[in-house]
mmCIF file of C-alpha atoms in Angstrom:
data_model
loop_
_atom_site.group_PDB
_atom_site.id
_atom_site.type_symbol
_atom_site.label_atom_id
_atom_site.label_comp_id
_atom_site.label_asym_id
_atom_site.label_seq_id
_atom_site.Cartn_x
_atom_site.Cartn_y
_atom_site.Cartn_z
ATOM 1 C CA UNK A 1 102.198 218.021 167.776
ATOM 2 C CA UNK A 2 101.825 214.310 168.281
ATOM 3 C CA UNK A 3 105.245 212.670 167.996
ATOM 4 C CA UNK A 4 103.724 209.318 167.012
ATOM 5 C CA UNK A 5 102.898 208.962 163.346
ATOM 6 C CA UNK A 6 99.550 207.460 162.477
ATOM 7 C CA UNK A 7 100.088 203.983 161.024
ATOM 8 C CA UNK A 8 99.416 203.634 157.321
ATOM 9 C CA UNK A 9 97.655 200.485 156.210
ATOM 10 C CA UNK A 10 97.545 198.854 152.795
ATOM 11 C CA UNK A 11 95.570 196.029 151.284
ATOM 12 C CA UNK A 12 97.626 193.062 150.100
ATOM 13 C CA UNK A 13 96.992 189.543 148.913
ATOM 14 C CA UNK A 14 99.268 186.674 149.879
ATOM 15 C CA UNK A 15 99.052 183.067 148.732
ATOM 16 C CA UNK A 16 100.244 181.250 151.855
ATOM 17 C CA UNK A 17 100.594 177.475 151.773
ATOM 18 C CA UNK A 18 98.147 177.354 148.889
ATOM 19 C CA UNK A 19 95.473 179.543 150.489
ATOM 20 C CA UNK A 20 94.803 183.096 149.358
ATOM 21 C CA UNK A 21 94.627 185.721 152.096
ATOM 22 C CA UNK A 22 93.445 189.294 151.560
ATOM 23 C CA UNK A 23 94.832 191.432 154.352
ATOM 24 C CA UNK A 24 94.910 195.047 155.448
ATOM 25 C CA UNK A 25 98.354 195.435 157.021
ATOM 26 C CA UNK A 26 100.414 198.152 158.630
ATOM 27 C CA UNK A 27 102.964 199.155 155.990
ATOM 28 C CA UNK A 28 105.697 198.774 158.597
ATOM 29 C CA UNK A 29 104.787 195.162 159.446
ATOM 30 C CA UNK A 30 107.254 192.425 158.626
ATOM 31 C CA UNK A 31 106.132 189.368 156.745
ATOM 32 C CA UNK A 32 107.017 187.352 159.850
ATOM 33 C CA UNK A 33 104.688 189.407 162.042
ATOM 34 C CA UNK A 34 101.847 189.157 159.528
ATOM 35 C CA UNK A 35 102.270 185.383 159.255
ATOM 36 C CA UNK A 36 102.414 184.889 163.016
ATOM 37 C CA UNK A 37 99.990 187.533 164.282
ATOM 38 C CA UNK A 38 97.465 187.964 161.485
ATOM 39 C CA UNK A 39 97.402 184.443 160.036
ATOM 40 C CA UNK A 40 98.233 182.440 163.162
ATOM 41 C CA UNK A 41 101.084 180.577 161.460
ATOM 42 C CA UNK A 42 103.492 180.414 164.372
ATOM 43 C CA UNK A 43 105.894 177.829 162.952
ATOM 44 C CA UNK A 44 108.302 180.483 161.693
ATOM 45 C CA UNK A 45 110.122 181.786 164.738
ATOM 46 C CA UNK A 46 111.229 185.256 165.719
ATOM 47 C CA UNK A 47 114.809 184.673 166.780
ATOM 48 C CA UNK A 48 117.088 187.657 166.356
ATOM 49 C CA UNK A 49 114.723 189.914 164.359
ATOM 50 C CA UNK A 50 117.806 191.066 162.399
ATOM 51 C CA UNK A 51 118.076 188.404 159.681
ATOM 52 C CA UNK A 52 121.103 186.769 161.283
ATOM 53 C CA UNK A 53 119.795 183.510 162.757
ATOM 54 C CA UNK A 54 117.488 182.069 160.076
ATOM 55 C CA UNK A 55 114.766 180.942 162.505
ATOM 56 C CA UNK A 56 112.220 182.864 160.413
ATOM 57 C CA UNK A 57 113.245 181.405 157.035
ATOM 58 C CA UNK A 58 110.338 180.818 154.662
ATOM 59 C CA UNK A 59 110.011 180.354 150.908
ATOM 60 C CA UNK A 60 108.811 183.361 148.913
ATOM 61 C CA UNK A 61 108.045 182.583 145.284
ATOM 62 C CA UNK A 62 110.200 179.476 145.695
ATOM 63 C CA UNK A 63 113.239 181.253 147.136
ATOM 64 C CA UNK A 64 114.494 181.339 150.702
ATOM 65 C CA UNK A 65 113.852 184.553 152.608
ATOM 66 C CA UNK A 66 114.212 185.854 156.143
ATOM 67 C CA UNK A 67 110.642 186.822 156.972
ATOM 68 C CA UNK A 68 111.764 189.176 159.753
ATOM 69 C CA UNK A 69 113.466 191.455 157.199
ATOM 70 C CA UNK A 70 110.744 191.391 154.559
ATOM 71 C CA UNK A 71 108.024 194.025 154.626
ATOM 72 C CA UNK A 72 104.668 192.374 154.030
ATOM 73 C CA UNK A 73 103.510 195.149 151.674
ATOM 74 C CA UNK A 74 106.498 194.497 149.421
ATOM 75 C CA UNK A 75 105.240 190.961 148.830
ATOM 76 C CA UNK A 76 101.728 191.676 147.604
ATOM 77 C CA UNK A 77 100.775 188.788 145.324
ATOM 78 C CA UNK A 78 103.622 186.547 146.490
ATOM 79 C CA UNK A 79 103.375 182.806 146.930
ATOM 80 C CA UNK A 80 104.653 181.921 150.385
ATOM 81 C CA UNK A 81 105.423 178.543 151.901
ATOM 82 C CA UNK A 82 105.985 178.269 155.631
ATOM 83 C CA UNK A 83 106.929 175.169 157.591
ATOM 84 C CA UNK A 84 103.205 174.478 157.969
ATOM 85 C CA UNK A 85 102.957 174.109 154.185
ATOM 86 C CA UNK A 86 105.842 171.694 153.581
ATOM 87 C CA UNK A 87 103.809 168.542 154.246
ATOM 88 C CA UNK A 88 101.332 167.651 151.509
ATOM 89 C CA UNK A 89 98.122 165.666 151.941
ATOM 90 C CA UNK A 90 99.099 164.603 155.454
ATOM 91 C CA UNK A 91 102.489 163.285 154.316
ATOM 92 C CA UNK A 92 105.733 164.843 155.500
ATOM 93 C CA UNK A 93 108.037 166.241 152.849
ATOM 94 C CA UNK A 94 111.223 164.287 152.074
ATOM 95 C CA UNK A 95 113.212 166.942 153.946
ATOM 96 C CA UNK A 96 111.002 166.613 157.036
ATOM 97 C CA UNK A 97 111.343 162.816 156.945
ATOM 98 C CA UNK A 98 115.136 163.089 156.610
ATOM 99 C CA UNK A 99 115.322 165.485 159.581
ATOM 100 C CA UNK A 100 113.451 162.971 161.735
ATOM 101 C CA UNK A 101 115.494 159.985 160.535
ATOM 102 C CA UNK A 102 118.800 161.811 161.139
ATOM 103 C CA UNK A 103 117.856 163.407 164.467
ATOM 104 C CA UNK A 104 118.497 166.808 162.913
ATOM 105 C CA UNK A 105 116.926 168.818 165.715
ATOM 106 C CA UNK A 106 117.133 169.086 169.458
ATOM 107 C CA UNK A 107 115.125 171.844 171.109
ATOM 108 C CA UNK A 108 113.287 172.472 167.837
ATOM 109 C CA UNK A 109 113.311 176.263 167.915
ATOM 110 C CA UNK A 110 115.316 176.657 164.712
ATOM 111 C CA UNK A 111 113.815 173.601 163.011
ATOM 112 C CA UNK A 112 111.069 175.393 161.015
ATOM 113 C CA UNK A 113 113.615 177.767 159.482
ATOM 114 C CA UNK A 114 116.074 174.924 158.930
ATOM 115 C CA UNK A 115 113.387 172.878 157.140
ATOM 116 C CA UNK A 116 112.357 175.741 154.849
ATOM 117 C CA UNK A 117 115.969 176.600 154.135
ATOM 118 C CA UNK A 118 116.837 172.952 153.413
ATOM 119 C CA UNK A 119 113.899 172.731 151.006
ATOM 120 C CA UNK A 120 115.212 175.839 149.245
ATOM 121 C CA UNK A 121 118.757 174.426 149.158
ATOM 122 C CA UNK A 122 117.583 171.298 147.336
ATOM 123 C CA UNK A 123 115.704 173.394 144.794
ATOM 124 C CA UNK A 124 118.678 175.726 144.246
ATOM 125 C CA UNK A 125 121.027 172.784 143.689
ATOM 126 C CA UNK A 126 118.553 171.151 141.315
ATOM 127 C CA UNK A 127 118.458 174.367 139.296
ATOM 128 C CA UNK A 128 122.256 174.321 139.130
ATOM 129 C CA UNK A 129 122.800 177.457 141.189
ATOM 130 C CA UNK A 130 126.343 177.564 142.566
ATOM 131 C CA UNK A 131 127.326 178.575 146.066
ATOM 132 C CA UNK A 132 130.456 180.303 147.351
ATOM 133 C CA UNK A 133 132.198 176.917 147.635
ATOM 134 C CA UNK A 134 131.147 175.407 144.301
ATOM 135 C CA UNK A 135 134.390 174.332 142.626
ATOM 136 C CA UNK A 136 133.286 174.112 138.992
ATOM 137 C CA UNK A 137 130.800 176.803 138.022
ATOM 138 C CA UNK A 138 130.236 175.098 134.667
ATOM 139 C CA UNK A 139 128.886 171.880 136.151
ATOM 140 C CA UNK A 140 125.920 170.952 138.282
ATOM 141 C CA UNK A 141 126.800 171.514 141.953
ATOM 142 C CA UNK A 142 127.089 168.329 143.991
ATOM 143 C CA UNK A 143 125.555 168.586 147.436
ATOM 144 C CA UNK A 144 128.514 167.295 149.381
ATOM 145 C CA UNK A 145 128.982 168.230 153.027
ATOM 146 C CA UNK A 146 130.901 171.444 152.218
ATOM 147 C CA UNK A 147 128.152 172.613 149.834
ATOM 148 C CA UNK A 148 125.450 171.800 152.370
ATOM 149 C CA UNK A 149 127.242 173.625 155.190
ATOM 150 C CA UNK A 150 127.802 176.713 153.023
ATOM 151 C CA UNK A 151 124.238 176.811 151.756
ATOM 152 C CA UNK A 152 122.796 176.338 155.258
ATOM 153 C CA UNK A 153 125.198 178.808 156.911
ATOM 154 C CA UNK A 154 122.442 181.413 157.338
ATOM 155 C CA UNK A 155 120.559 179.126 159.710
ATOM 156 C CA UNK A 156 121.942 178.879 163.219
ATOM 157 C CA UNK A 157 121.212 176.107 165.713
ATOM 158 C CA UNK A 158 121.700 176.963 169.376
ATOM 159 C CA UNK A 159 121.879 173.271 170.282
ATOM 160 C CA UNK A 160 124.500 172.362 167.686
ATOM 161 C CA UNK A 161 122.499 169.792 165.706
ATOM 162 C CA UNK A 162 124.571 170.556 162.604
ATOM 163 C CA UNK A 163 125.820 166.986 162.127
ATOM 164 C CA UNK A 164 122.252 165.722 161.873
ATOM 165 C CA UNK A 165 121.185 168.634 159.655
ATOM 166 C CA UNK A 166 123.993 167.993 157.164
ATOM 167 C CA UNK A 167 123.215 164.258 157.178
ATOM 168 C CA UNK A 168 119.512 164.980 156.622
ATOM 169 C CA UNK A 169 120.191 167.199 153.630
ATOM 170 C CA UNK A 170 122.627 164.693 152.173
ATOM 171 C CA UNK A 171 119.990 161.950 152.560
ATOM 172 C CA UNK A 172 117.151 164.071 151.127
ATOM 173 C CA UNK A 173 119.364 165.041 148.174
ATOM 174 C CA UNK A 174 120.316 161.414 147.481
ATOM 175 C CA UNK A 175 116.688 160.304 147.683
ATOM 176 C CA UNK A 176 115.638 163.087 145.340
ATOM 177 C CA UNK A 177 118.332 162.095 142.844
ATOM 178 C CA UNK A 178 117.332 158.420 143.063
ATOM 179 C CA UNK A 179 113.649 159.273 142.540
ATOM 180 C CA UNK A 180 114.494 161.311 139.447
ATOM 181 C CA UNK A 181 116.708 158.565 137.945
#
């Protein structure tokens, strides 16, 4: 008997950065591997491959997800945004601009995951979702430094650019609030 099982493939459709992709994928393939290897979107990084570093963070149906832990077949029909899809019409997103202005990256390896996670953090706060450090669950969470650190705690930076990352999120949050006022 052959000890290697024959791979099983399945057809899926993913809407990635606004473009529909029909794919035939190995049912064991992670969403990260499909994005990087099948679609050539190499912005999301393979760091730990265990969901502990956040380098592979993307947005799936508007929510943050570790792409290394997500099976691609489980996301048939999902809308996915990777770091390549954050900029719109050649203009950087407010989060990307804030990262640049606050020097919120050094080597850049974790930056794609940090940017996707930060985008998700702003959306979560806007929706009023509390975090583990939200003091008053009945009020809208304020994105102070403690909230930002807690919400971004799943994204590690080997270089220690945390001061810039927190400042960038604070700035992007303030700009978003000012634009909505």
